[in-house]
Short mmCIF file of C-alpha atoms in Angstrom, two decimals:
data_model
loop_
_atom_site.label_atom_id
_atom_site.label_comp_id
_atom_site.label_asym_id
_atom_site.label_seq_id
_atom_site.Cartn_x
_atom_site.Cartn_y
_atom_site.Cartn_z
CA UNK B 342 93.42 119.84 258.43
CA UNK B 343 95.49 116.65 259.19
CA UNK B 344 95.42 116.11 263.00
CA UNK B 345 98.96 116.53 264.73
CA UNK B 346 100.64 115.56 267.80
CA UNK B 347 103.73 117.67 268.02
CA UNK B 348 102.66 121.13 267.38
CA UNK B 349 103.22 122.94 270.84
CA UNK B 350 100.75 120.14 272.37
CA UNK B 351 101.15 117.14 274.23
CA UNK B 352 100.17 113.76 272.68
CA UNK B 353 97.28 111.66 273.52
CA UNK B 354 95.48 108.31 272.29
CA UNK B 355 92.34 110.21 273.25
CA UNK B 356 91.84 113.47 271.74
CA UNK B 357 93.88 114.77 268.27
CA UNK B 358 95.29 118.42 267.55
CA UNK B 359 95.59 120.31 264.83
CA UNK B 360 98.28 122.98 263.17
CA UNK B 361 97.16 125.93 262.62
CA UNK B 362 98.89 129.68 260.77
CA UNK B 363 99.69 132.50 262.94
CA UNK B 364 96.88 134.33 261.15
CA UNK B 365 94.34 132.22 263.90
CA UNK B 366 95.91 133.63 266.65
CA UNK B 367 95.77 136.88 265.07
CA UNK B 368 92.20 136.81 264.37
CA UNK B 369 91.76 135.70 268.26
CA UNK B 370 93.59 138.30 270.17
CA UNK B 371 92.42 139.99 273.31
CA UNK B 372 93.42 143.64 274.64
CA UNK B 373 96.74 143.59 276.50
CA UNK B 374 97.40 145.45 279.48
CA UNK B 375 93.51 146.87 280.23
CA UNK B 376 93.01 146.34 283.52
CA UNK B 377 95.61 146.91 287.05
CA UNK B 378 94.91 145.08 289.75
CA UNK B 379 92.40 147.99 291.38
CA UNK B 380 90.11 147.14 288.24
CA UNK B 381 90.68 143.34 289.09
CA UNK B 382 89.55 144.02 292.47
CA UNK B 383 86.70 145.82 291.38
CA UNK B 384 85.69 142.96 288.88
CA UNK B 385 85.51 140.43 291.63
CA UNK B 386 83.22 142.60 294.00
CA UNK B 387 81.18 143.23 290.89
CA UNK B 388 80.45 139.39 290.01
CA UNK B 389 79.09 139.53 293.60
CA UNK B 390 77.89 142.50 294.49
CA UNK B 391 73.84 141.64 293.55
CA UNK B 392 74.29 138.80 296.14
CA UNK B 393 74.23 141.24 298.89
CA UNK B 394 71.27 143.25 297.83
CA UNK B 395 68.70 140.39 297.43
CA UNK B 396 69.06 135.96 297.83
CA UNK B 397 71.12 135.48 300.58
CA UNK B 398 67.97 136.53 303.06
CA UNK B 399 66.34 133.48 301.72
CA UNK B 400 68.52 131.15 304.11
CA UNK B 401 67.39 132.76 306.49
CA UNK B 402 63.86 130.89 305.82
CA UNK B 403 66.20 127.63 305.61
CA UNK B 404 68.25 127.69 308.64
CA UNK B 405 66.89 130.57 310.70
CA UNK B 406 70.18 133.33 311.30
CA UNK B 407 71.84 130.81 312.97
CA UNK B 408 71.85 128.55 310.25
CA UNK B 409 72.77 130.69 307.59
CA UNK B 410 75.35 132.46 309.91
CA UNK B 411 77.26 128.78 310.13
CA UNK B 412 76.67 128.39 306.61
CA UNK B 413 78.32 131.36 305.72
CA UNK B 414 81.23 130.82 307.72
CA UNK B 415 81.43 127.13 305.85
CA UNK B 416 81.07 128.94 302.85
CA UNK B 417 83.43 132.02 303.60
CA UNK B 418 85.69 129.46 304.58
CA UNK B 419 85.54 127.47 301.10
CA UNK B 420 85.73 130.53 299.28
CA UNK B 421 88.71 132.49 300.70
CA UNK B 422 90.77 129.21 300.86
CA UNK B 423 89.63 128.89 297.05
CA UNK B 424 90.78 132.18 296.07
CA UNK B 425 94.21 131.87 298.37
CA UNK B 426 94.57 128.54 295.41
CA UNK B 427 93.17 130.32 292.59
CA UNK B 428 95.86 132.92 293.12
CA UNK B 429 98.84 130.38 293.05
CA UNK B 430 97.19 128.62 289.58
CA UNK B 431 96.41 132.21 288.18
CA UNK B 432 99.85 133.02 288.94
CA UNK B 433 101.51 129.94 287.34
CA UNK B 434 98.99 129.70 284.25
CA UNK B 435 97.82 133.33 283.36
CA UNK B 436 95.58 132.73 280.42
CA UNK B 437 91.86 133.74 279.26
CA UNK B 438 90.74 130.04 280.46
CA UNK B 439 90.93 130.46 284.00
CA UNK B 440 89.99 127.58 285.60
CA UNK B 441 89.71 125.30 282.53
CA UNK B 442 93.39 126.19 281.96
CA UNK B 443 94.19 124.83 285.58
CA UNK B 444 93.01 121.51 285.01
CA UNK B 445 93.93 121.22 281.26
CA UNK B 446 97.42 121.42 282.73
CA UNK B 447 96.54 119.09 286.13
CA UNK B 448 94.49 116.60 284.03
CA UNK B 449 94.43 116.79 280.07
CA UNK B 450 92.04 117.92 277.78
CA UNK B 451 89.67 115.73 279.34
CA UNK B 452 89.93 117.65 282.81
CA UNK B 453 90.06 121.21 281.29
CA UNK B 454 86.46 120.76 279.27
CA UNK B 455 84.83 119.38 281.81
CA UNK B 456 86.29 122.66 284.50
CA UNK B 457 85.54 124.98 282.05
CA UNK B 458 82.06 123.97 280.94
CA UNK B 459 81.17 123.56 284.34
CA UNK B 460 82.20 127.35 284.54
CA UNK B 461 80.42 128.28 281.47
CA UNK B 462 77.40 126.72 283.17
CA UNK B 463 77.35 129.53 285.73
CA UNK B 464 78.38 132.22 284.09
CA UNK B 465 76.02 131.50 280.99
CA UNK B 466 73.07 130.92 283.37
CA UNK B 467 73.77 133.60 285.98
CA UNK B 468 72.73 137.06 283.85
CA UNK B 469 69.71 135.36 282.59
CA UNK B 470 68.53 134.86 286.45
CA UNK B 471 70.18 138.06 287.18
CA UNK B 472 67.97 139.94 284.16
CA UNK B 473 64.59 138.33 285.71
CA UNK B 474 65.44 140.25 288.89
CA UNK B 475 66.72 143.50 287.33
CA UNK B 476 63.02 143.36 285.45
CA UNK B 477 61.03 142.82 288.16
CA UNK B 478 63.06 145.68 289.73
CA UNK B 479 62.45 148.13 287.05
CA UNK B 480 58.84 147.07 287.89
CA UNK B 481 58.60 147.92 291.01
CA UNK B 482 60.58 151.18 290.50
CA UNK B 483 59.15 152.41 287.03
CA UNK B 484 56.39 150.17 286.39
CA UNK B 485 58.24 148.66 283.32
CA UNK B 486 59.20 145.33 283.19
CA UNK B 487 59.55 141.85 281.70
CA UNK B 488 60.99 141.05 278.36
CA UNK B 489 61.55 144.32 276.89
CA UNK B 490 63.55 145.14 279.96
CA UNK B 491 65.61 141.74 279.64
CA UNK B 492 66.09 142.59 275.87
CA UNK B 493 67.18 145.98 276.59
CA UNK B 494 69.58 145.30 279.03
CA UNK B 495 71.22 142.52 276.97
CA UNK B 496 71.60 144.62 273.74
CA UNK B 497 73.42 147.86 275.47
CA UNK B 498 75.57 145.51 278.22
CA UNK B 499 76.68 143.14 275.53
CA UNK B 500 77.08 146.12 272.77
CA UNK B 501 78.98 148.08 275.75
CA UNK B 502 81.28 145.16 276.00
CA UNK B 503 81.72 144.63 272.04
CA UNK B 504 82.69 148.21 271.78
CA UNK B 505 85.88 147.61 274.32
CA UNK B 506 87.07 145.72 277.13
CA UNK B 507 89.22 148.98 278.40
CA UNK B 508 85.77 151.04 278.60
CA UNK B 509 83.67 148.41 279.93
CA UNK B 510 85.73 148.03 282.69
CA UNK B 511 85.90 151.13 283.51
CA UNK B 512 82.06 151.85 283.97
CA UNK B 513 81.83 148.29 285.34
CA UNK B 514 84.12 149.67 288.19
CA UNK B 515 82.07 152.80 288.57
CA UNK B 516 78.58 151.53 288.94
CA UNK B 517 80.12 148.82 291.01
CA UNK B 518 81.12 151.59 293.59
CA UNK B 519 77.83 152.65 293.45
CA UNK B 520 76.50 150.30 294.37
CA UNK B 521 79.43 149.37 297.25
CA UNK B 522 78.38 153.06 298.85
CA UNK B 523 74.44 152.13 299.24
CA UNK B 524 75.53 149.20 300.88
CA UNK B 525 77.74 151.33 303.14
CA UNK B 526 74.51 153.55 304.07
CA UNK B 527 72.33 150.41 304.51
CA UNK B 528 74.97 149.71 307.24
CA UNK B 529 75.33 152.86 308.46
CA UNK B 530 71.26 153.48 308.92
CA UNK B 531 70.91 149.83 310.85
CA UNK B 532 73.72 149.95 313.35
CA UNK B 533 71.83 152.32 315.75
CA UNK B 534 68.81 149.72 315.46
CA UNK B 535 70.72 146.63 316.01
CA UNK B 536 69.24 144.35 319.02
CA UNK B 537 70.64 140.77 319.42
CA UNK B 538 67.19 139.30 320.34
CA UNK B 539 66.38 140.16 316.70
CA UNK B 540 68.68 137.42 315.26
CA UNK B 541 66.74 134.48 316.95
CA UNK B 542 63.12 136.00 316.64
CA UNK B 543 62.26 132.90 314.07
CA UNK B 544 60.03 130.44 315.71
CA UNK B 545 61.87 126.63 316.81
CA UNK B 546 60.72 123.79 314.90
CA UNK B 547 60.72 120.14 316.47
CA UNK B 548 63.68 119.24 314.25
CA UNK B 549 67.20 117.85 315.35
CA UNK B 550 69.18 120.35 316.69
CA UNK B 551 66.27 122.67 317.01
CA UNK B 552 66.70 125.67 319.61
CA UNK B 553 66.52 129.43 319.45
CA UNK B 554 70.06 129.80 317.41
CA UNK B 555 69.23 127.05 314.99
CA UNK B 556 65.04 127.64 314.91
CA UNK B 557 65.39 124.50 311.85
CA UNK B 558 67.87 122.16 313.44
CA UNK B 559 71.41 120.80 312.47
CA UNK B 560 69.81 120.14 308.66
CA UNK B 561 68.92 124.29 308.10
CA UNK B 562 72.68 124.95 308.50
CA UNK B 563 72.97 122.44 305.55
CA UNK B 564 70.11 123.79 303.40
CA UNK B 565 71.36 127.17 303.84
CA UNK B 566 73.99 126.75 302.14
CA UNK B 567 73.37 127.50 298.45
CA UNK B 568 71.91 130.93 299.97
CA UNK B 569 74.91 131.48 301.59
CA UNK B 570 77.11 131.18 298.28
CA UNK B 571 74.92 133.84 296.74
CA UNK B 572 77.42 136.39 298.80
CA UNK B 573 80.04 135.11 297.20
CA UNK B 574 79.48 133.35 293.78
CA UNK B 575 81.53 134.43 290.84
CA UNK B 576 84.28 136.05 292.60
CA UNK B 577 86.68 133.05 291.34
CA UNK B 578 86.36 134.36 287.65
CA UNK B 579 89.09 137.28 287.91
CA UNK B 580 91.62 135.13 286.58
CA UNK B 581 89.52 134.92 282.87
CA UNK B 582 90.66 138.76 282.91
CA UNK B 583 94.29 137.13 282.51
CA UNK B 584 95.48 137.97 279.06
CA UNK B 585 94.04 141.71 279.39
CA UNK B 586 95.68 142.52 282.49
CA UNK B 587 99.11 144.58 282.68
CA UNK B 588 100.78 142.23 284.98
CA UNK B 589 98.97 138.92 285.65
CA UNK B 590 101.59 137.12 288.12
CA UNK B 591 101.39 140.12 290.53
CA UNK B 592 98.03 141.80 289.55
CA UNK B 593 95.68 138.18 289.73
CA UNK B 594 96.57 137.18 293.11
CA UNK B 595 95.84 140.66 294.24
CA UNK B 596 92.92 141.18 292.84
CA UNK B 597 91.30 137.77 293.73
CA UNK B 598 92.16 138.09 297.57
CA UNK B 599 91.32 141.62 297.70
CA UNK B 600 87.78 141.26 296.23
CA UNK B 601 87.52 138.47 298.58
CA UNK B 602 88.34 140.87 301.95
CA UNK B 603 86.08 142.97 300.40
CA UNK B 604 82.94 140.71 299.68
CA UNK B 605 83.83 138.92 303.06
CA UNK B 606 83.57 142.09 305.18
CA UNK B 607 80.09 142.64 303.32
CA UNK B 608 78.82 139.46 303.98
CA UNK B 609 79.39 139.44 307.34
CA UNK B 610 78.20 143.06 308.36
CA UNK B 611 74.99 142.45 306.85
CA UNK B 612 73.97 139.16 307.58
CA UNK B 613 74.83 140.89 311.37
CA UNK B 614 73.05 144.27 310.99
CA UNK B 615 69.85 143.48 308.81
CA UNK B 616 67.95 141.03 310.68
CA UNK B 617 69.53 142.25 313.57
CA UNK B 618 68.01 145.87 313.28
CA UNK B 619 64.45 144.51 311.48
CA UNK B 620 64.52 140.92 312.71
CA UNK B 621 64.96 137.59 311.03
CA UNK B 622 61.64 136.65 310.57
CA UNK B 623 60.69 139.92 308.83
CA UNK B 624 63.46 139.46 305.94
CA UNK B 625 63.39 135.47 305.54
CA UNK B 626 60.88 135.61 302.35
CA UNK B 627 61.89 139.03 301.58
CA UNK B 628 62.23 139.96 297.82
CA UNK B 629 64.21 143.25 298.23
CA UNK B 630 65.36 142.69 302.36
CA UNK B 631 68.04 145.55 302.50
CA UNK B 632 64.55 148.34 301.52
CA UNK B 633 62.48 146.31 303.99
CA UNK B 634 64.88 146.02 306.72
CA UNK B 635 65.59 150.08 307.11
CA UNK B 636 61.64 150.46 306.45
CA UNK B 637 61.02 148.18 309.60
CA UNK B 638 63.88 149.82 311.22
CA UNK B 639 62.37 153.11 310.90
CA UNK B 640 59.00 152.57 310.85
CA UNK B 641 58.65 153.57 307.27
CA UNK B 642 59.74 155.25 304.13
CA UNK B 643 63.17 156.83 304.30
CA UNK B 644 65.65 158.69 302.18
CA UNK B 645 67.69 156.34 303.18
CA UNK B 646 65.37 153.55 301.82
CA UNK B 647 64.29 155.21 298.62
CA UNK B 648 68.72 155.74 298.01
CA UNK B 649 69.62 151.81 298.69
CA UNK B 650 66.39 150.74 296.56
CA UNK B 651 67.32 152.89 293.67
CA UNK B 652 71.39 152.06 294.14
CA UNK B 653 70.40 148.02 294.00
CA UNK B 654 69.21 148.14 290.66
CA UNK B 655 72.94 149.20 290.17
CA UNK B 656 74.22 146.44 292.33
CA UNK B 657 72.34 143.83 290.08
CA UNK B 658 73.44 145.97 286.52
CA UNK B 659 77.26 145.11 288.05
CA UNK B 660 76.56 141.47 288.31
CA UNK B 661 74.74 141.52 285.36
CA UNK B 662 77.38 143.70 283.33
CA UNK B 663 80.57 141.74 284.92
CA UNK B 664 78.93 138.15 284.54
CA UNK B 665 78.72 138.93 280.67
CA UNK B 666 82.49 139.69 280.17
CA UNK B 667 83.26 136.55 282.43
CA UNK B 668 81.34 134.27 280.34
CA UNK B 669 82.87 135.86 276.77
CA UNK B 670 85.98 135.07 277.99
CA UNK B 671 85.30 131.45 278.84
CA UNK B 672 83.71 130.57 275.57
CA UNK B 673 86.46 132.50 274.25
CA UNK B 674 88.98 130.90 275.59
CA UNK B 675 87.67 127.13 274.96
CA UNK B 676 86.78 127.82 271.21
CA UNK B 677 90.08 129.01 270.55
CA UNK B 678 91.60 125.77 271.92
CA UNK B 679 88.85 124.11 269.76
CA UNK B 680 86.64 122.92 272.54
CA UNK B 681 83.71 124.77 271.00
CA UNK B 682 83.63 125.80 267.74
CA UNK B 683 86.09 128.12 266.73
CA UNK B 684 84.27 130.69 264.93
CA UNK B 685 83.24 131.92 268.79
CA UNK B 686 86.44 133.27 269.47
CA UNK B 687 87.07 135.44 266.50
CA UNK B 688 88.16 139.24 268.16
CA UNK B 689 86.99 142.52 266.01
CA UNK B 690 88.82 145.28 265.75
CA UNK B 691 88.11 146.46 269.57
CA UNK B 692 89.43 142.95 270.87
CA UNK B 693 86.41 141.58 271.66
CA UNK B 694 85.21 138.52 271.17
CA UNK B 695 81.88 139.51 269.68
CA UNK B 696 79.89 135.73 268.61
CA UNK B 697 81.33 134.64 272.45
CA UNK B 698 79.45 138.00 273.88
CA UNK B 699 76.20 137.63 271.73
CA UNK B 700 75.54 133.77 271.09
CA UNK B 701 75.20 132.93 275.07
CA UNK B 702 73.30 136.49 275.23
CA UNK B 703 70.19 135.26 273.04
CA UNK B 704 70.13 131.85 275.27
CA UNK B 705 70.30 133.63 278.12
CA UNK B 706 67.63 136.03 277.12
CA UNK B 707 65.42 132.81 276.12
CA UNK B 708 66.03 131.67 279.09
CA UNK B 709 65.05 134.95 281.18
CA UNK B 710 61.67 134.71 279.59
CA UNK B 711 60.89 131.89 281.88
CA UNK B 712 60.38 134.25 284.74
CA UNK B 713 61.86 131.59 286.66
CA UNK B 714 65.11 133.12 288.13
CA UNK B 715 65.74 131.45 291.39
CA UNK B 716 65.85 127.75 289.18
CA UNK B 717 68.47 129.72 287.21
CA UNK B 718 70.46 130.57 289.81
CA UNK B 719 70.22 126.96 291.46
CA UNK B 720 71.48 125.83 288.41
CA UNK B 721 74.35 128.15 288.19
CA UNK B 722 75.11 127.09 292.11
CA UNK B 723 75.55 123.61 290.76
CA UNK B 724 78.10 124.07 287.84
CA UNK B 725 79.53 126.73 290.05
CA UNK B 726 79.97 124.20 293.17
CA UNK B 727 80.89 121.25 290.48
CA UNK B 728 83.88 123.62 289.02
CA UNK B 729 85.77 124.70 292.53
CA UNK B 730 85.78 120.68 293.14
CA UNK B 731 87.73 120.01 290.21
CA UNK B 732 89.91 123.67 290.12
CA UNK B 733 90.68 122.22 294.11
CA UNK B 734 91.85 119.04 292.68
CA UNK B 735 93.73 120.52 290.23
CA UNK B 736 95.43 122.71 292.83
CA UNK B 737 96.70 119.61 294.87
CA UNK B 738 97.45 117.59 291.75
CA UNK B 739 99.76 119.90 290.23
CA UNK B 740 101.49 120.72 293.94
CA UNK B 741 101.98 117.18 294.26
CA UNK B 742 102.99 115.76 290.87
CA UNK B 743 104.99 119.41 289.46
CA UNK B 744 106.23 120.82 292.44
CA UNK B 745 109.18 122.08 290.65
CA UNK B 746 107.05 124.59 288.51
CA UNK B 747 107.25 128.27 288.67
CA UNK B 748 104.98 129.81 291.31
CA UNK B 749 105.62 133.41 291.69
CA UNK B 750 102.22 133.14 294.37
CA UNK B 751 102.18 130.67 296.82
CA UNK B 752 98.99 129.66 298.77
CA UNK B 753 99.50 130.10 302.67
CA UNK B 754 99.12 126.68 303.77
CA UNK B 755 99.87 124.68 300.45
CA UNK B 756 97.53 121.26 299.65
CA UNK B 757 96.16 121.99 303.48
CA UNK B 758 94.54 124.88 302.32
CA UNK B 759 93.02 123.98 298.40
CA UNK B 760 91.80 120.20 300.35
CA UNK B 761 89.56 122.51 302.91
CA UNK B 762 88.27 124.37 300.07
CA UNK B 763 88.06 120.89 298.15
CA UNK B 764 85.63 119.12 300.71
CA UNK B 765 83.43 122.35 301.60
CA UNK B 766 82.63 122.53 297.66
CA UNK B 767 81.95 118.61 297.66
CA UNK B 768 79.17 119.65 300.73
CA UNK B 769 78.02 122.66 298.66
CA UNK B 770 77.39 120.47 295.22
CA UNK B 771 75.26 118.14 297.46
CA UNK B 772 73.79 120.87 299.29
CA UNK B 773 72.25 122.03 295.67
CA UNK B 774 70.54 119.09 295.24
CA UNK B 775 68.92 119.22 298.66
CA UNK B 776 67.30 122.94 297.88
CA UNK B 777 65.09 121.74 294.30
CA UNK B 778 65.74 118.25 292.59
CA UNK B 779 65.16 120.17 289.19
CA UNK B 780 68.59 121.32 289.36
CA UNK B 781 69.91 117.64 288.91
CA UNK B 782 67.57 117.38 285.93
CA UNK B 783 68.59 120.76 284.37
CA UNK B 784 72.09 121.45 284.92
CA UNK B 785 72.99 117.34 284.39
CA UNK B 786 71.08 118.08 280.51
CA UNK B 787 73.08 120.96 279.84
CA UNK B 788 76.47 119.32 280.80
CA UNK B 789 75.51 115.94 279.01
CA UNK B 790 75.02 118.42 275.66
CA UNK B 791 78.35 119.74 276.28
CA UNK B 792 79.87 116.51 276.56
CA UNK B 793 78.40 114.77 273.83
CA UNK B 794 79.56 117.46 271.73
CA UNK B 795 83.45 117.35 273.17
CA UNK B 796 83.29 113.37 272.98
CA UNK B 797 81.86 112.57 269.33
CA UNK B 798 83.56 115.96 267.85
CA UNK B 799 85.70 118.80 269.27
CA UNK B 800 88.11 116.32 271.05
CA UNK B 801 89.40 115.20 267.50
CA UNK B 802 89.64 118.82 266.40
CA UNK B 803 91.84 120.47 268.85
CA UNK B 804 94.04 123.43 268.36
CA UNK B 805 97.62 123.44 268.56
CA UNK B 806 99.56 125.88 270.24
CA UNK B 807 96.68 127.88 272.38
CA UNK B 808 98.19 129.35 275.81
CA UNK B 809 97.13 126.42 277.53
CA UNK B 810 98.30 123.90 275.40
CA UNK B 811 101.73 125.36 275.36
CA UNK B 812 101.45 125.46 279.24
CA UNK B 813 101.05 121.44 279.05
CA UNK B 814 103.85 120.99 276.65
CA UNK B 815 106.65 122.75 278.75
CA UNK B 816 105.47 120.92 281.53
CA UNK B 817 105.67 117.78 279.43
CA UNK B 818 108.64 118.49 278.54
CA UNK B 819 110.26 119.47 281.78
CA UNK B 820 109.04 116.22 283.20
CA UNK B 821 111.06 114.17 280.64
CA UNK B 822 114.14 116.11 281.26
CA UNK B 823 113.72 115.06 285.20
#
């Protein structure tokens, strides 16, 4: 196909585009109008939701309580002020690509591949991490785990999802309240165990800082921080739900903020009520901490324990599950624009993108076999961390140089708010780094692929007339009217 520079795209000396027939688009169409904002709501918590059962306990081990409660204030902080920004963008640019689609219109083509493949570096990574956990979780519950159970839960999540994104998010909603209610009972059962000597029972180090709130120093509230994320990571992918929701100016905003409140409140109560009814030290290394807090609490087995242990193997299926369709729609939404080949966004007759759901589901079932799920997460961190930088920018970039574009949302506090969020994410992408130096090594080869792939090819082979591309022309156009 000859390349082109005025079909519904933007020229640049850098990257070409292509026409293409409305039989493309037709072939690459996603289910309008399956999800309200109460399904949004219950997407976000979902992403999350594993985060509270098992990971975040581990900063506890970095920072002592105090530590990793500063941390995830910093990080509650970050993340609420994100998703306050995320609901403007969302609002102004309601398309499949989420957060590439934010900086393809902030910063070019350039910008948008290097947001979204940052995303797709989470959300690739995260079930595979997320599928080492549910196995060793069947383990410990049936005495069946490993591969067979990472195989089987990629083949009936993924076919769940090819079948319809209507259904999935349905049952996604369902086992997500599930879970939501064992988390509720965990609270419930510690409350009448709490003691505020608990918190600080972690032994002071000699370190800077060091005293009985920060047992590590001024440094553990730093390393804590990629722990403390794990209560909230993935919540800023509601807006890839875009072009299957009824009414995405109204219904995206709502749903990011109110999974926020949500996971917040969460966050919060537990990091309070665990190690303050079983003690810090007891949970800080703790593989399931929510089981072992109520069986320290209460001196042993309960009904109570046996309920949340069972019920977290549904908190990790709604990661798992939710993670899936948030990845899908990323690759989706980038190989229809012709960042990545475009055979990955071809929709069947369900409107699902099925090569998008199953390619990344083999690699990330490769990947599982490695056993080695907390690297997997720490890489996900990174690309997660490296993607709300640029989003941020793009936030402040477009308030600054399009001011005059339609924002039916509008974040409480303008550029104020997105440049808090902006430097707490440039702390968290460092604060990777400190945790495991293999995450530099691992994520940086995966991105450099990526790259290397948009530089020598896909950047020549753009498609015309995507969503997002449109997006940039109107504003290109409005700008040379002004």
């Amino acid at each position: 196909m000859p390349s082109d520079h005025s079909a519904g795209a933007p020229a640049s000396s850098s990257v070409d585009f292509e026409k293409v027939g409305s039989d493309y688009f037709q072939q690459r169409e996603l289910k309008k109008g399956a999800a309200g904002w109460v399904l949004l709501v219950g997407l976000g918590v979902a992403y999350v939701i594993s985060g509270d059962y098992a990971g975040w306990n581990f900063g506890l081990a970095q920072g002592g309580w105090g530590g990793m409660f500063l941390a995830t204030l910093l990080m509650a902080t970050m993340y609420l002020c994100m998703c306050f920004s995320l609901a403007e963008l969302s609002s102004m640019i309601p398309t499949a690509g989420g957060g590439y689609g934010f900086a393809r219109s902030a910063f070019g083509p350039w910008g948008g591949f290097l947001t979204g493949t940052a995303i797709l570096i989470e959300y690739a990574i995260a079930p595979a991490a997320i599928a080492v956990f549910i196995g060793a979780y069947c383990q410990s519950l049936f005495g069946i785990g490993g591969w067979m159970i990472y195989l089987a839960f990629y083949i009936v999540f993924i076919g769940i999802h090819i079948f319809g994104v209507g259904e999935a998010l349905k049952l996604m909603f369902i086992i997500t309240a599930v879970a939501a209610i064992a988390l509720a009972v965990f609270l419930i059962g510690m409350v009448p165990h709490f003691d505020a000597a608990n918190l600080f029972d972690i032994a002071k180090t000699d370190a800077v800082g060091a005293s009985s709130f920060l047992p590590f120093g001024y440094v553990g509230v730093w390393a804590a921080i990629p722990y403390a994320i794990w209560f909230f990571l993935a919540v800023e992918g509601v807006p890839l739900a875009a072009e299957e929701t009824k009414n995405p100016k109204r219904d995206l905003p709502r749903g990011l903020i109110g999974a926020m409140l949500v996971l917040l409140a969460f966050a919060l109560l537990i990091l309070v009520v665990g190690p303050g009814g079983a003690g810090a030290e007891a949970l800080k290394a703790s593989g399931n901490p929510l089981v072992e807090a109520l069986s320290k609490a209460y001196g042993g087995s309960t009904w109570m324990g046996g309920f949340v242990n069972l019920v977290g193997l549904a908190g990790l299926i709604a990661s798992f599950f939710s993670i899936i369709y948030a990845y899908s729609r990323q690759i989706f939404a980038l190989s229809r624009a012709g960042y990545l080949p475009r055979k990955l966004s071809e929709t069947n007759k369900s409107k699902a993108p099925v090569l998008a759901l199953v390619i990344p589901g083999i690699i990330g079932f490769a990947l599982s076999l490695t056993g080695q799920g907390d690297l997997l997460i720490l890489v996900a961190v990174f690309g997660a961390t490296l993607s709300y930088v640029l989003m941020m920018a793009a936030h402040i970039t477009l308030r600054i140089r399009r001011p005059k574009m339609e924002r039916p949302y509008r974040t409480p506090g303008g550029v104020f708010t997105s440049g808090v969020a902006l430097v707490l994410a440039c702390i968290a992408v460092v604060a990777g780094f400190l945790v495991d130096p293999r995450v530099v090594i691992g994520a940086a080869l995966i991105y450099g692929v990526l790259i290397a792939y948009f530089a020598f090819y896909s950047r020549h082979h753009l498609v015309a007339g995507t969503p997002e591309e449109e997006f940039a022309a109107i504003q290109k156009a409005e700008e040379a009217l002004h």
